[in-house]
PDB file of C-alpha atoms and ligand atoms in Angstrom:
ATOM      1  CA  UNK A   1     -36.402  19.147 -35.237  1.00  0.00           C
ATOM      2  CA  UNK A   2     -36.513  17.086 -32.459  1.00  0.00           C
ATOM      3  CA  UNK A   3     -33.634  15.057 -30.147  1.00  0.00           C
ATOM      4  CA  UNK A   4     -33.980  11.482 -29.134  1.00  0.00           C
ATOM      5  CA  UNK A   5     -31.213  11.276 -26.162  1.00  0.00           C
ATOM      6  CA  UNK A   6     -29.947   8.217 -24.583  1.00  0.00           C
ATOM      7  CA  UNK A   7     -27.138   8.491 -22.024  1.00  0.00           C
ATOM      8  CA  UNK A   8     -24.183   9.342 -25.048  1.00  0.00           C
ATOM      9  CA  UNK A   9     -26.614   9.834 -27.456  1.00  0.00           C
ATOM     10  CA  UNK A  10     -27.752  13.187 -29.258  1.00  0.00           C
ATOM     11  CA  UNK A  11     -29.813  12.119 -32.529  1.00  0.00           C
ATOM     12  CA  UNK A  12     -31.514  14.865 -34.245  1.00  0.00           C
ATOM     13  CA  UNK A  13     -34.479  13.950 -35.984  1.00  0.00           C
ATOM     14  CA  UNK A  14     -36.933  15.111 -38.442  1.00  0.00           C
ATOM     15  CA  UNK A  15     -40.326  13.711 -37.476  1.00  0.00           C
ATOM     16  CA  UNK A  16     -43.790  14.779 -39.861  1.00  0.00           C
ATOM     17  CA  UNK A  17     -47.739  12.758 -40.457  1.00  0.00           C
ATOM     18  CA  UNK A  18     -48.832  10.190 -38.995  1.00  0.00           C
ATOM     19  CA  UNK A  19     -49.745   6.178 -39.335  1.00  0.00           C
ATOM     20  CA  UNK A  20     -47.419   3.542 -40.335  1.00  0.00           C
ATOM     21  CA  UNK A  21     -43.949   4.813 -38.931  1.00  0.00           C
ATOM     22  CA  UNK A  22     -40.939   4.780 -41.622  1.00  0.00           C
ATOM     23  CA  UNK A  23     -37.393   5.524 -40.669  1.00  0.00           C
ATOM     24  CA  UNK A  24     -35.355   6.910 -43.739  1.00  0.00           C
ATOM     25  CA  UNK A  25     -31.489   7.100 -42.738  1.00  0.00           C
ATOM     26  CA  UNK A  26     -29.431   8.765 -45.329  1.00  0.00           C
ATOM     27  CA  UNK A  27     -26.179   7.682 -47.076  1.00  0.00           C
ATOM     28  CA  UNK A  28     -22.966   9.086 -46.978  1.00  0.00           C
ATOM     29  CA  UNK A  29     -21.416  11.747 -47.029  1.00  0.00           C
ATOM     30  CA  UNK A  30     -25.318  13.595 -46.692  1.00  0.00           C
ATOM     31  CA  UNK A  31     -27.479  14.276 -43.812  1.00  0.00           C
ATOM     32  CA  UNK A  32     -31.125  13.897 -43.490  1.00  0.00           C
ATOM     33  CA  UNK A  33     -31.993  16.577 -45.575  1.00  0.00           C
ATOM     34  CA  UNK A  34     -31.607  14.575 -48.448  1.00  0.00           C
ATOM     35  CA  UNK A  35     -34.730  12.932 -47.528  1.00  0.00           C
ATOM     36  CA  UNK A  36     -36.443  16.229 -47.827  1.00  0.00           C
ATOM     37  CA  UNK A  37     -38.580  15.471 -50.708  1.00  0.00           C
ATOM     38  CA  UNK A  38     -39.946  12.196 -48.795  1.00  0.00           C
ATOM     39  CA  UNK A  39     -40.677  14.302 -45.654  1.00  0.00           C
ATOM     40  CA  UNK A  40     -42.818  15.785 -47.522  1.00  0.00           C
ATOM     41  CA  UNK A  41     -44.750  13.600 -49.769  1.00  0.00           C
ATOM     42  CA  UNK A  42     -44.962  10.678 -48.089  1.00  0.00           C
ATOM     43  CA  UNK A  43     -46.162  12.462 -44.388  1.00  0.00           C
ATOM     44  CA  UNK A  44     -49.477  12.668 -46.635  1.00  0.00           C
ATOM     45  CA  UNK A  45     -50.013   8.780 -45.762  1.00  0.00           C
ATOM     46  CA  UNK A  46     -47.440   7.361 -42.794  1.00  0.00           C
ATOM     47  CA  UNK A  47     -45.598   8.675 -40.146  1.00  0.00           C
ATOM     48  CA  UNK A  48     -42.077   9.811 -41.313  1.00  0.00           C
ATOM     49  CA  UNK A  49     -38.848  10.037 -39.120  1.00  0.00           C
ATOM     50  CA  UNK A  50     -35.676  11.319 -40.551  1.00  0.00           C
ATOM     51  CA  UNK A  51     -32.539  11.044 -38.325  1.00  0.00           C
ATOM     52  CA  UNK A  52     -29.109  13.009 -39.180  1.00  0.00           C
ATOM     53  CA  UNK A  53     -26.538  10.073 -38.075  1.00  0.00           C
ATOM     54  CA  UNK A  54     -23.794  11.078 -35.345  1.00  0.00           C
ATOM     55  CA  UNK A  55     -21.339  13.661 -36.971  1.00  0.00           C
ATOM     56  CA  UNK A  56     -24.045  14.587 -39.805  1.00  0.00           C
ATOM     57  CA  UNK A  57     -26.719  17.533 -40.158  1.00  0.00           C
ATOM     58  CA  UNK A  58     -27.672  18.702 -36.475  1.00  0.00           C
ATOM     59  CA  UNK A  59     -26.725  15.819 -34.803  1.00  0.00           C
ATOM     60  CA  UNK A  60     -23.262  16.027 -32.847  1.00  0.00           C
ATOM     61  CA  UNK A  61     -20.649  13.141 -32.765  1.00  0.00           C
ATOM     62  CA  UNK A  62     -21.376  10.245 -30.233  1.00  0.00           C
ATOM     63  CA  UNK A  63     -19.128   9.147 -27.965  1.00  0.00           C
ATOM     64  CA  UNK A  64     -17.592   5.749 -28.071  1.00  0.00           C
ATOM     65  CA  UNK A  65     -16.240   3.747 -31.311  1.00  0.00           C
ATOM     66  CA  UNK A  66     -18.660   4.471 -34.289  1.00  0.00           C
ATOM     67  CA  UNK A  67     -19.856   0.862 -35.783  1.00  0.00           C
ATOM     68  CA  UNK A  68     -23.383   0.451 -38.014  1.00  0.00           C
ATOM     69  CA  UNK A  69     -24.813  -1.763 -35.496  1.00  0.00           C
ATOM     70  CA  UNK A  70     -24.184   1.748 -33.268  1.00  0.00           C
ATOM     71  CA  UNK A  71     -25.905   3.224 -35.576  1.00  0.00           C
ATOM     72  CA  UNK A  72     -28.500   0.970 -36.231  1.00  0.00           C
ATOM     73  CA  UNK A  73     -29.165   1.187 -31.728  1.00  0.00           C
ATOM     74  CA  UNK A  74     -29.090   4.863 -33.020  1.00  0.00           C
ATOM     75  CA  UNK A  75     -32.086   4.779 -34.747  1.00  0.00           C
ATOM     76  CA  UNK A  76     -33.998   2.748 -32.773  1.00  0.00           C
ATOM     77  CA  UNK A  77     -33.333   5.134 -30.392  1.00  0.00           C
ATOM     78  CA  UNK A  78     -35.325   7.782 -32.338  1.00  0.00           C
ATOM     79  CA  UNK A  79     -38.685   5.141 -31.980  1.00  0.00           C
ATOM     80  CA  UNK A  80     -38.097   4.783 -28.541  1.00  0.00           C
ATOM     81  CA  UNK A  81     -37.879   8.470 -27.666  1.00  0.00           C
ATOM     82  CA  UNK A  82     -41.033   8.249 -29.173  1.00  0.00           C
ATOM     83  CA  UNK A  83     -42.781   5.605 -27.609  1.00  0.00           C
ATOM     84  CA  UNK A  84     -43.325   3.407 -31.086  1.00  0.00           C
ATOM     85  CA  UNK A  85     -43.256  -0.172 -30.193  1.00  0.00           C
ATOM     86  CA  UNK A  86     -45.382  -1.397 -33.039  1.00  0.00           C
ATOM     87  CA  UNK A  87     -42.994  -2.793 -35.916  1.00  0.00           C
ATOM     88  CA  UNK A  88     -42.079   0.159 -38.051  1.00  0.00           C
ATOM     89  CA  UNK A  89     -40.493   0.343 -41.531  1.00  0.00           C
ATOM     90  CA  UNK A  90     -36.997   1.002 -41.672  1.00  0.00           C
ATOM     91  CA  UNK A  91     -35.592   2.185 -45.168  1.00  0.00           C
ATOM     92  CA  UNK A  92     -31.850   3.597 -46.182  1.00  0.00           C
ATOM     93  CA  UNK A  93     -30.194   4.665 -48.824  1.00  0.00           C
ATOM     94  CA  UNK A  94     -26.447   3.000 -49.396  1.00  0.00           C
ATOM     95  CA  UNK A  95     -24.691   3.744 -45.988  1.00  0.00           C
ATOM     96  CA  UNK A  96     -28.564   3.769 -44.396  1.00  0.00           C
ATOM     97  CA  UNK A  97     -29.101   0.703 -46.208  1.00  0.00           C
ATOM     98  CA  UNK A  98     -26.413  -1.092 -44.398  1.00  0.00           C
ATOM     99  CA  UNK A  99     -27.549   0.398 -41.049  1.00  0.00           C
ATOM    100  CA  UNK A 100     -31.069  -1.172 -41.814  1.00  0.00           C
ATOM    101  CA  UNK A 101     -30.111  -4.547 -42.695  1.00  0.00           C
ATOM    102  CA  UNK A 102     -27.893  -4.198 -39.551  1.00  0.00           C
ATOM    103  CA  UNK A 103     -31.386  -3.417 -37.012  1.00  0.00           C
ATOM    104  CA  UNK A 104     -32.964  -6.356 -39.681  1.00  0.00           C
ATOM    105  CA  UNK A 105     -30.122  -8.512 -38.040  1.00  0.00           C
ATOM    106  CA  UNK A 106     -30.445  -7.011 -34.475  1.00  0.00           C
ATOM    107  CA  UNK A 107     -34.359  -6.741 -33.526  1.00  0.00           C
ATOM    108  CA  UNK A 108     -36.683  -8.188 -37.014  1.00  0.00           C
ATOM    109  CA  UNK A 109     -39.530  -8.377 -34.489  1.00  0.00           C
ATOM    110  CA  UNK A 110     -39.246  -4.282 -34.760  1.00  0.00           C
ATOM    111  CA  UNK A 111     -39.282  -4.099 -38.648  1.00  0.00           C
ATOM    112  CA  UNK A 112     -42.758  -4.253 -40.517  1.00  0.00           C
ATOM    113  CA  UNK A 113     -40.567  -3.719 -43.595  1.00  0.00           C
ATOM    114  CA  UNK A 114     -37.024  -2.869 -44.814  1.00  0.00           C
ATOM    115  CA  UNK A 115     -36.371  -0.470 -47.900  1.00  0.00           C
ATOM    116  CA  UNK A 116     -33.305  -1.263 -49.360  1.00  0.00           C
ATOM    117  CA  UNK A 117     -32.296   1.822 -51.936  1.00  0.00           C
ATOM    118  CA  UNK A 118     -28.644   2.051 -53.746  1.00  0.00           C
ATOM    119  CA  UNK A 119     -27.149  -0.458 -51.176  1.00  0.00           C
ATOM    120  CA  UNK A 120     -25.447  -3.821 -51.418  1.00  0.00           C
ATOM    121  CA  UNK A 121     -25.671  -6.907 -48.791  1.00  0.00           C
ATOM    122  CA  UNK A 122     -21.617  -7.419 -48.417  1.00  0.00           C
ATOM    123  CA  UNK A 123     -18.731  -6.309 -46.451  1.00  0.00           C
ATOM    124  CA  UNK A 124     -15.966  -4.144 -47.835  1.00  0.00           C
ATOM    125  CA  UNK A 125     -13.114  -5.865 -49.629  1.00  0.00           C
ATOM    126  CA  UNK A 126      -9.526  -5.477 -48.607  1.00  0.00           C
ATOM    127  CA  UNK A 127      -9.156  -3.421 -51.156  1.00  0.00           C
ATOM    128  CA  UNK A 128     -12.191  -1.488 -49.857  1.00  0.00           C
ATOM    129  CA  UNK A 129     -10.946  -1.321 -46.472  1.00  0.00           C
ATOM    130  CA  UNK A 130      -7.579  -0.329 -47.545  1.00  0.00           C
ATOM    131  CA  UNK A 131      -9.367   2.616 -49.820  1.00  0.00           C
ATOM    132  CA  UNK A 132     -11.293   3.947 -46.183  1.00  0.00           C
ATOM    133  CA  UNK A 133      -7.803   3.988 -44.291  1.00  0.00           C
ATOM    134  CA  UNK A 134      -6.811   5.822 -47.022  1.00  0.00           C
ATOM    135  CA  UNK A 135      -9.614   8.741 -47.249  1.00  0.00           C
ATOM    136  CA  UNK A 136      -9.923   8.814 -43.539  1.00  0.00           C
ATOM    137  CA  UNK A 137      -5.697   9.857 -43.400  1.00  0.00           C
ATOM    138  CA  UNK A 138      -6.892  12.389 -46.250  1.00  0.00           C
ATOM    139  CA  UNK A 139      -9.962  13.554 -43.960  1.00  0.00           C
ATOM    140  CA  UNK A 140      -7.456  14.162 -40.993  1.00  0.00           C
ATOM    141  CA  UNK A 141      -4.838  15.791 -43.123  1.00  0.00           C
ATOM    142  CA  UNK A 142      -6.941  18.198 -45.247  1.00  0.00           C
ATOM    143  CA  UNK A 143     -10.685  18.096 -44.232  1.00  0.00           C
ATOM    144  CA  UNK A 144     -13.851  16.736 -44.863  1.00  0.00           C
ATOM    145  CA  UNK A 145     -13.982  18.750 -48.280  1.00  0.00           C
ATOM    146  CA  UNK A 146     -11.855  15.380 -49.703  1.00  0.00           C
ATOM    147  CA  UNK A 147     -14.526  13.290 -49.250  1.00  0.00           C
ATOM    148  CA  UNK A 148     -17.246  15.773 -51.090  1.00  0.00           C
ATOM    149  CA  UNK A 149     -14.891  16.617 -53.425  1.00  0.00           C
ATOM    150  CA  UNK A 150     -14.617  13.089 -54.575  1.00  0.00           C
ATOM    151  CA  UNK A 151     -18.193  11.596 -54.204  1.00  0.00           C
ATOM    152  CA  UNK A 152     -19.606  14.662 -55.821  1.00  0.00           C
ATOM    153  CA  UNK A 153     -18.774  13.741 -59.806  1.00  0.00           C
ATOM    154  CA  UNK A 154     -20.099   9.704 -58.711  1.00  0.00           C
ATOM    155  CA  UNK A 155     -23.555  10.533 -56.990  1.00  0.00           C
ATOM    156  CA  UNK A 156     -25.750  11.288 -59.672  1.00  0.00           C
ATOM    157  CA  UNK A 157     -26.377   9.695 -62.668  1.00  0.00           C
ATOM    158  CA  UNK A 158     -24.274  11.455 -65.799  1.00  0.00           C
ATOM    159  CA  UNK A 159     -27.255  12.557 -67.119  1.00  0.00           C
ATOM    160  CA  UNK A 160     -28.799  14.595 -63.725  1.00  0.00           C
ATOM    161  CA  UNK A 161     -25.852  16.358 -63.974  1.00  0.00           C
ATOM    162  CA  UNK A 162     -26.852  18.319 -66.761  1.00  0.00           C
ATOM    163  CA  UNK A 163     -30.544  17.737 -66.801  1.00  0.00           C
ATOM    164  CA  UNK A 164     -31.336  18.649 -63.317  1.00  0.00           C
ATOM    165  CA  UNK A 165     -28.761  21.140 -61.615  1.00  0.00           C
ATOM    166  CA  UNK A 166     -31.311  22.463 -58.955  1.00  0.00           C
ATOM    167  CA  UNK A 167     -30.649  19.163 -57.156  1.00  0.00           C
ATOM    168  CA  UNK A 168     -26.779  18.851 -58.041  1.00  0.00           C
ATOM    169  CA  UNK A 169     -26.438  22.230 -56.218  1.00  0.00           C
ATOM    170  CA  UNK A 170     -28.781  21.045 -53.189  1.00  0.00           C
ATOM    171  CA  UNK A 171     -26.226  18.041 -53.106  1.00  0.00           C
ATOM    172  CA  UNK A 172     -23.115  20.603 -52.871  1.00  0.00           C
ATOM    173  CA  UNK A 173     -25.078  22.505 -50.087  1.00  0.00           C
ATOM    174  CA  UNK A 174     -25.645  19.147 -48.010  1.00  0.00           C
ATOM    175  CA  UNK A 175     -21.742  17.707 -48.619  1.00  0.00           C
ATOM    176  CA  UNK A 176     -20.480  21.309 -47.313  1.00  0.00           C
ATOM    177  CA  UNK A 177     -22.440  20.570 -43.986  1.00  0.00           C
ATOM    178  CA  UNK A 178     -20.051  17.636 -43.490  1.00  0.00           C
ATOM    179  CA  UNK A 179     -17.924  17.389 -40.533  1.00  0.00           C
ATOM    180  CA  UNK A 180     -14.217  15.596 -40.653  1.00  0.00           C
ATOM    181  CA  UNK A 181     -15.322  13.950 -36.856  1.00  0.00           C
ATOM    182  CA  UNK A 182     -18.339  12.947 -38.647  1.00  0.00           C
ATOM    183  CA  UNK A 183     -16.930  11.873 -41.835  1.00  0.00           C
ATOM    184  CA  UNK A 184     -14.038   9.893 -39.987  1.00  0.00           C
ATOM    185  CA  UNK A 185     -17.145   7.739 -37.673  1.00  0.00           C
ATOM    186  CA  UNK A 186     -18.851   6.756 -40.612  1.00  0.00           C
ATOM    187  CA  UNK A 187     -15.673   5.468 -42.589  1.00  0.00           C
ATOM    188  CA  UNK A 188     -14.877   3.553 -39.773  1.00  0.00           C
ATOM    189  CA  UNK A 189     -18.007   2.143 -39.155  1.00  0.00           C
ATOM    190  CA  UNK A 190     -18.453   1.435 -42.710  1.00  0.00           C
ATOM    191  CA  UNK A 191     -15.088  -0.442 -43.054  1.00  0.00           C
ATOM    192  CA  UNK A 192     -15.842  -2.586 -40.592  1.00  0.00           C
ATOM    193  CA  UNK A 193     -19.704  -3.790 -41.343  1.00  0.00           C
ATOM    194  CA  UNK A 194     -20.144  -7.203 -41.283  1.00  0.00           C
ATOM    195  CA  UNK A 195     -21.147  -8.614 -44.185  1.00  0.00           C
ATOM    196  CA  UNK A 196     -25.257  -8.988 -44.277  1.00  0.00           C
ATOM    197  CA  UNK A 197     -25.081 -11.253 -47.774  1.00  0.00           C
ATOM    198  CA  UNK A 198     -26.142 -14.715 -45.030  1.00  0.00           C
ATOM    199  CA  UNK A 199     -28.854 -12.695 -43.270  1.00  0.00           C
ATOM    200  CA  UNK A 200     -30.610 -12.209 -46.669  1.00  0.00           C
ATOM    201  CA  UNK A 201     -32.370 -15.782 -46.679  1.00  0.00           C
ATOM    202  CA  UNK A 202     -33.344 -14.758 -43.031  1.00  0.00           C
ATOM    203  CA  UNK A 203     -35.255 -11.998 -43.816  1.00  0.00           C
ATOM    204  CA  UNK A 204     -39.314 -12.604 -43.268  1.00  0.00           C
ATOM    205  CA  UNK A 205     -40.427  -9.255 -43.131  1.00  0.00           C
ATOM    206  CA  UNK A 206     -41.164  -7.660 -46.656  1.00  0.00           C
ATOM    207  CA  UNK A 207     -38.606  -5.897 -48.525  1.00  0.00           C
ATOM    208  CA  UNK A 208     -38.555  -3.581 -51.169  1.00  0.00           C
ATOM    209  CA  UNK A 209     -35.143  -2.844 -53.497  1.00  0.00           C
ATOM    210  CA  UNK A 210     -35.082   0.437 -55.154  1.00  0.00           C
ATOM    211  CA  UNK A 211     -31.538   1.100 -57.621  1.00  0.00           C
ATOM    212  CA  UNK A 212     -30.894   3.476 -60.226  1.00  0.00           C
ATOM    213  CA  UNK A 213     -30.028   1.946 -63.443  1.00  0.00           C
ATOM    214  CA  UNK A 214     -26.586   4.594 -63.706  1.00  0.00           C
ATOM    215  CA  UNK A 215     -25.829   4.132 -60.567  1.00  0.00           C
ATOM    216  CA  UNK A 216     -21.824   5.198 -60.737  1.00  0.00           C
ATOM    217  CA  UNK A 217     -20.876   3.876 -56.468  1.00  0.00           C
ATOM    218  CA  UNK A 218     -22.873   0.433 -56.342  1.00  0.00           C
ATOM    219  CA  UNK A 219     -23.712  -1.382 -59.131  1.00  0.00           C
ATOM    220  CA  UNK A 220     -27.226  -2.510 -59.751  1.00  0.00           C
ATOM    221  CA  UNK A 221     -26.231  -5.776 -60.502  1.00  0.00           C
ATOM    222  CA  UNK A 222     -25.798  -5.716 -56.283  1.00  0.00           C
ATOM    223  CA  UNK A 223     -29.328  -4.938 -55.912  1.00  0.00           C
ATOM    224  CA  UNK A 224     -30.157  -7.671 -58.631  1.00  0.00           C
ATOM    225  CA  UNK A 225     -28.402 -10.367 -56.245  1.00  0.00           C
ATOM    226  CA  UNK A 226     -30.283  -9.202 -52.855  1.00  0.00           C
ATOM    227  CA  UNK A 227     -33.483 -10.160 -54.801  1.00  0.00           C
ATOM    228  CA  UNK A 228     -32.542 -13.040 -55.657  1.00  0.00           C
ATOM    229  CA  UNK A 229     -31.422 -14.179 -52.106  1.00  0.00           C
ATOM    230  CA  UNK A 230     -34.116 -12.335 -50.193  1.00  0.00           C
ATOM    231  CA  UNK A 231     -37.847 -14.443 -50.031  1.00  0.00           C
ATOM    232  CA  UNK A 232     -39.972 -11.434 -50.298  1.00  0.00           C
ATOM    233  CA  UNK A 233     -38.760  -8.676 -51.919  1.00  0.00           C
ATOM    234  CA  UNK A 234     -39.643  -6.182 -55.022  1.00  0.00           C
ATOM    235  CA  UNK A 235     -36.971  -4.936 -56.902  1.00  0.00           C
ATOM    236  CA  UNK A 236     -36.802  -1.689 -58.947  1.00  0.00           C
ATOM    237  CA  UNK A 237     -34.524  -0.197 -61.269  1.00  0.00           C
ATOM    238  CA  UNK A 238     -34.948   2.863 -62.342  1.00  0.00           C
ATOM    239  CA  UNK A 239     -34.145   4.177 -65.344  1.00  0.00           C
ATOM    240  CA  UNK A 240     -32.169   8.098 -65.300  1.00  0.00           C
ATOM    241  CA  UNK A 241     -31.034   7.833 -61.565  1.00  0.00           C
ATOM    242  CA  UNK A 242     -27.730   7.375 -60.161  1.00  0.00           C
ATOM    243  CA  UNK A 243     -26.825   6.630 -56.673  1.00  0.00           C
ATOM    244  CA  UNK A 244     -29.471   9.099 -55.415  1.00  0.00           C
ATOM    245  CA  UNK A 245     -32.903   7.871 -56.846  1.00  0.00           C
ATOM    246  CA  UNK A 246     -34.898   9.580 -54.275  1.00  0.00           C
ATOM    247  CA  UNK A 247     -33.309  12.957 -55.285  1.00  0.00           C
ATOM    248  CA  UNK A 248     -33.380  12.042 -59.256  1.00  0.00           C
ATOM    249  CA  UNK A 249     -36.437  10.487 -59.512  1.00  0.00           C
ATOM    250  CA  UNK A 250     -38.375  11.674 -56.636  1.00  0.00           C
ATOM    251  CA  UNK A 251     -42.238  10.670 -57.902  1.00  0.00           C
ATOM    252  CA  UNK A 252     -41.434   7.334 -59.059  1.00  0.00           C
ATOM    253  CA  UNK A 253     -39.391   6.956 -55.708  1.00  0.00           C
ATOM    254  CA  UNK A 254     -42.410   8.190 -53.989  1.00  0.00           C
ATOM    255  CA  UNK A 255     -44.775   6.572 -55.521  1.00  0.00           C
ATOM    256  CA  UNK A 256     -42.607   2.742 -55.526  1.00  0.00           C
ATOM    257  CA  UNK A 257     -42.601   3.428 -51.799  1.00  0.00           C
ATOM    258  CA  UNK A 258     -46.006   4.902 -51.327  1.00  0.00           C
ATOM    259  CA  UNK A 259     -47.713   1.718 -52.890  1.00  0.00           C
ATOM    260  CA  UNK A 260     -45.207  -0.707 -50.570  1.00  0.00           C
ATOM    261  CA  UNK A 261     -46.700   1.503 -47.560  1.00  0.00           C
ATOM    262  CA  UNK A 262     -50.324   0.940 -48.595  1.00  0.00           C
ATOM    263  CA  UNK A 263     -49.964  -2.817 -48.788  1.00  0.00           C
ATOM    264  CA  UNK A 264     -48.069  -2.981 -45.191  1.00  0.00           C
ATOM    265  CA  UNK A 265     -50.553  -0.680 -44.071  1.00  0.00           C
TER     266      UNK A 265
HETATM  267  C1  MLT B 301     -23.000   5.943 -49.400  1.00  0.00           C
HETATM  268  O1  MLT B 301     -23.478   6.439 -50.418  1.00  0.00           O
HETATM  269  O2  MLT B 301     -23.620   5.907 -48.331  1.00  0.00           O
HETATM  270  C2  MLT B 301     -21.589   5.401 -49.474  1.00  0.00           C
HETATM  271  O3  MLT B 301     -21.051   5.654 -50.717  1.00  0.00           O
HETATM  272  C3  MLT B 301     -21.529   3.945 -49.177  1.00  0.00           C
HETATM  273  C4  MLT B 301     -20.133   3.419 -49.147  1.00  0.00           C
HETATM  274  O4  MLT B 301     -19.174   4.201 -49.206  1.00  0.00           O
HETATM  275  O5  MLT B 301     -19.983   2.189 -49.033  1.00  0.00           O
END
């Protein structure tokens, strides 16, 4: 594990191969760890960095008011403690999907490609943002257990549940390493993203869209209108995966990104 630091700034990183760099920033309420699989596999063929956001895993809470474009300076961060100033691919999953189209918005100079997995383009309704205020009174009132305890029965497709319970208890073990500070950032930053649905049209670097079919928090039709708006893009749905793909479906994950690696490469 290593720490890119930056005057406020404690990110804890995962870091493991070497070539192409790829960023992987998880969704919420995980840590990097959920990326575990990825670390592993795709290190065979690219350089992969895993940061635990502010609050999550090993990396403490930053100072100053949490946003995604924070976090999105976050993770550049992690390049720039290590020197990388070739265009690298950024990828995230839902929450880490908004934090890459947020650095696709900020610096697309620095992006050789964006992986867009279980994530949608827009900003949070009112009704959304009134739901956040809502968990993050819960998260100061009773913990960060709320959270878990709610996301837990939506994260995986119905199906994973029963047909793969190694990784539903690997999920438990990540959501019990949440912290309420932690927790509390990222609903902030979260309710107020901007909304990313204009930069779509923008984006000129490649993109590939990864969604699972049963997803239960974002529906895939979400993914089906970021194709549609973005110029270069592959889209996959895939078919028994929820929210988590990565975790569900790891070797068709692995091997949908692994072939979008080679033909950056
Ligand atoms: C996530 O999986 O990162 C979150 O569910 C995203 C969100 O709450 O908008």
């Amino acid at each position: 594990m290593a720490i890119a630091k930056k005057e406020t700034l404690n990110l804890h990183f995962e870091e493991r191969g070497s070539g192409l760099p790829i960023l992987l920033i998880h969704g919420f309420p995980l840590s990097g760890r959920m990326w575990t699989a990825q670390l592993e596999k795709l290190s065979k063929s690219a350089r992969v960095l895993v940061p635990d956001m502010p609050g999550f895993g090993d990396s403490p809470i930053r100072e100053g008011a949490p946003s995604v474009d924070q976090y999105a300076e976050d993770c550049l961060a992690v390049l720039d403690a290590l020197d990388i100033m070739e265009p690298a691919v950024i990828g995230g999953l839902s929450m880490g999907g908004y934090i890459a189209l947020a650095a696709a918005r900020l610096v697309p100079m620095r992006i050789r490609g964006l992986i867009l997995v279980s994530t949608r383009a827009g900003a949070d309704s009112t009704e959304g943002k009134a739901g956040r205020d809502k968990t993050i009174a819960q998260v100061k009132e009773r913990g960060a257990s709320v959270v878990a305890e709610s996301m837990y029965p939506k994260l995986l497709s119905p199906e994973s549940y029963q047909s793969k319970p190694a990784i539903a208890a690997e999920l438990q073990e990540i959501m019990k390493e949440v912290t309420p500070d932690g927790v509390v950032g990222a609903l902030t930053a979260m309710r107020d993203r901007q909304d990313s649905t204009n930069l779509l049209p923008n984006l000129h670097m490649p993109v590939l869209i990864i969604h699972g079919k049963d997803d239960q928090v974002i529906p895939h039709a979400e993914a089906e209108a970021m194709s549609k708006a973005i110029p270069h893009n592959d889209l996959h749905l895939l078919d028994k995966a929820g929210h988590l793909p990565n975790l569900e479906q790891p070797e068709e994950f692995d091997r949908i990104v692994g072939k979008f690696l080679t033909k950056l490469g």
